[in-house]
Amino acid sequence: RFGKDNISDLVLLEEVNENGILQTLKARFKNDRIYTYIGPVLLSVNPFKAINGMYTPAKIAEYRGKYMYEASPHVYALAEDTYRQLKVDRVDQCVIISGESGSGKTEASKKIMEFIAKTSGDSESIQTVKSKILASNPLLEAFGNAKTVRNNNSSRFGKYMQLYFDLRNDPAGASIINYLLEKSRVVSPAPDERNFHIFYQLCAGLPSDEKQRYSIRDASCYRYLSKGNCLKVERMNDANELRLTLDGMRAIGMSKEIIDETKRIISAVMWLGEIEFTMKGEDKSEVKNKDVLQTVSDLLSCKLSTLSDALTSRHIQAGVGKAVKTYLSVSSAAYTRDALAKVIYSRLFDLIVNQLNASLSLSHQLGSSSHAVDQKN
């Protein structure tokens, strides 16, 4: 009998309605057929498990050179169709990847890039470009992804990525525009959620001498990291993930000095959350634990007095060349501390993206380009 799980394109249903679509997707999902067409649109249902043979080199070879109707639905079929039209029609292509949190948008964009990397040219210069493009994935995930209640590796930012191709249709570079980084997560992850992956990676994966150098302790010691009561993620090894992150940083040309400064800044953000305040008189506050303030000051390479003043007071402009200094209450100082942590991390994330773009920038004349959008909903 021709069951619903054999219907690969929903436009072939006898009656195209909500119930028929859901029943077909459910039947296909039970048989590990997570991809289904609806006309030119590819629907994907996240299985939250590894499916044997789904993304192997043999599977890539199966879809290479095939039209979408010649093989079963797959993200590789979409990638092949997009790449073919880019080469044949010489027209820019756009892949829009959209869905709710946990639907698999990040993985889909990675699989498209992996397919193009495997099926395009293999000269030394092209391989260098492709390795940098693929290295961008673990790097952006470390600094921009986090564990949520619905997804263990949820992108907490939006990105628009452009892949550039030369006249031989081989990858020549890329650029990334990031937007809407969830800065509030830096200081207040929700219950049963984590902060950004990079914090836990450094706590778990750095050797003891580097932990001592950057004053890094176990993740449970930091308020910003433990507030969500979730320090570990199932099937995720933070120490191993750190190695991939550092490999990615080196792959895009980040120097040892910049990598070291990145570790130092991340440690400073974690320690900022440990600064506490107490009342000083009737309308002033001061830092309660000066030792922690000194640690943050050392990590940020700034004067202790300057940092203390920035956290417990503010200057209000009162005319041209005039400023009035006002002192903050305990609650206002805590708010300022969190605001500082968020802006430091946000600027660090922008630096990472800028470094990626500098590494992937074009070096010669382009023929055409392909675009991929990964939206965070």
C-alpha angles and dihedrals in degrees: 000000000000100000129194091256088067094058103099096175119048092209086073092065114116089232118022104210138128095267094048092049094049094046092050093048090048093051092049092045092056088058094048092256096136097164125074132167127227100186108300092343120097116215118202129192114199108235093193088219139075114266114207114247095004098120106018128131087253090057090051090052089050092061100035110114093003126125116234093254093052096069139029118281114284139147086245089060089054091048092049092048092049093047092047093053090048091054100038103036096032089221127133113257130211129201115193114200112192138161145114123294111293096020093117104258095142093049092047092054090048092051092051091053091045092053093050091046091053097045102042130077123310107208117134094256092047091048089053091054093046093049090054092049092051091044089059091070101067090037095055091041092054094053100030107032131076142173113267131177089263103036134028092209106031120167107235094192137048123244138190111200126191121197114201124208131196126228090276088058093246123134110272102171146314143226133206131206114194127195143168099027107188095241094170088070090067091070105020121028112183122251113292090012133104137225118248114312096244093070093057092040092059093045092051104033111038117100116248095256092055092046088055092046093053096034092241120162136176115307091244089067094066125080093208091054101041100041092096092051090233119109102153132051122209114250092006122111107197093195092054091044090055090059090055091047093051091046088053092050091052092044092060092049103260108161123233089251093056092045090051091049089050090056090048093051093048090051090050091053091052092049092047087069089059095059111109131192136214134188119270108194120322103312107017137080133203137190110274100199106046092177091064090046088054091052092053091045091053093047092050093042093231134126117275092228092050093052093045091050092049092053099045104035143029137204120233118202109237104180134316110335093352128110131176119213115221128184125232130231121236092264093046091049090052089050090050091049091054092045090054092050091051096049093046092052093044091054091047089054090050089051091054091050092047090051089051092050092048090052094047098041118130120267102183144023115305130222102193142328141229123214131208125188122199110189125196112217 
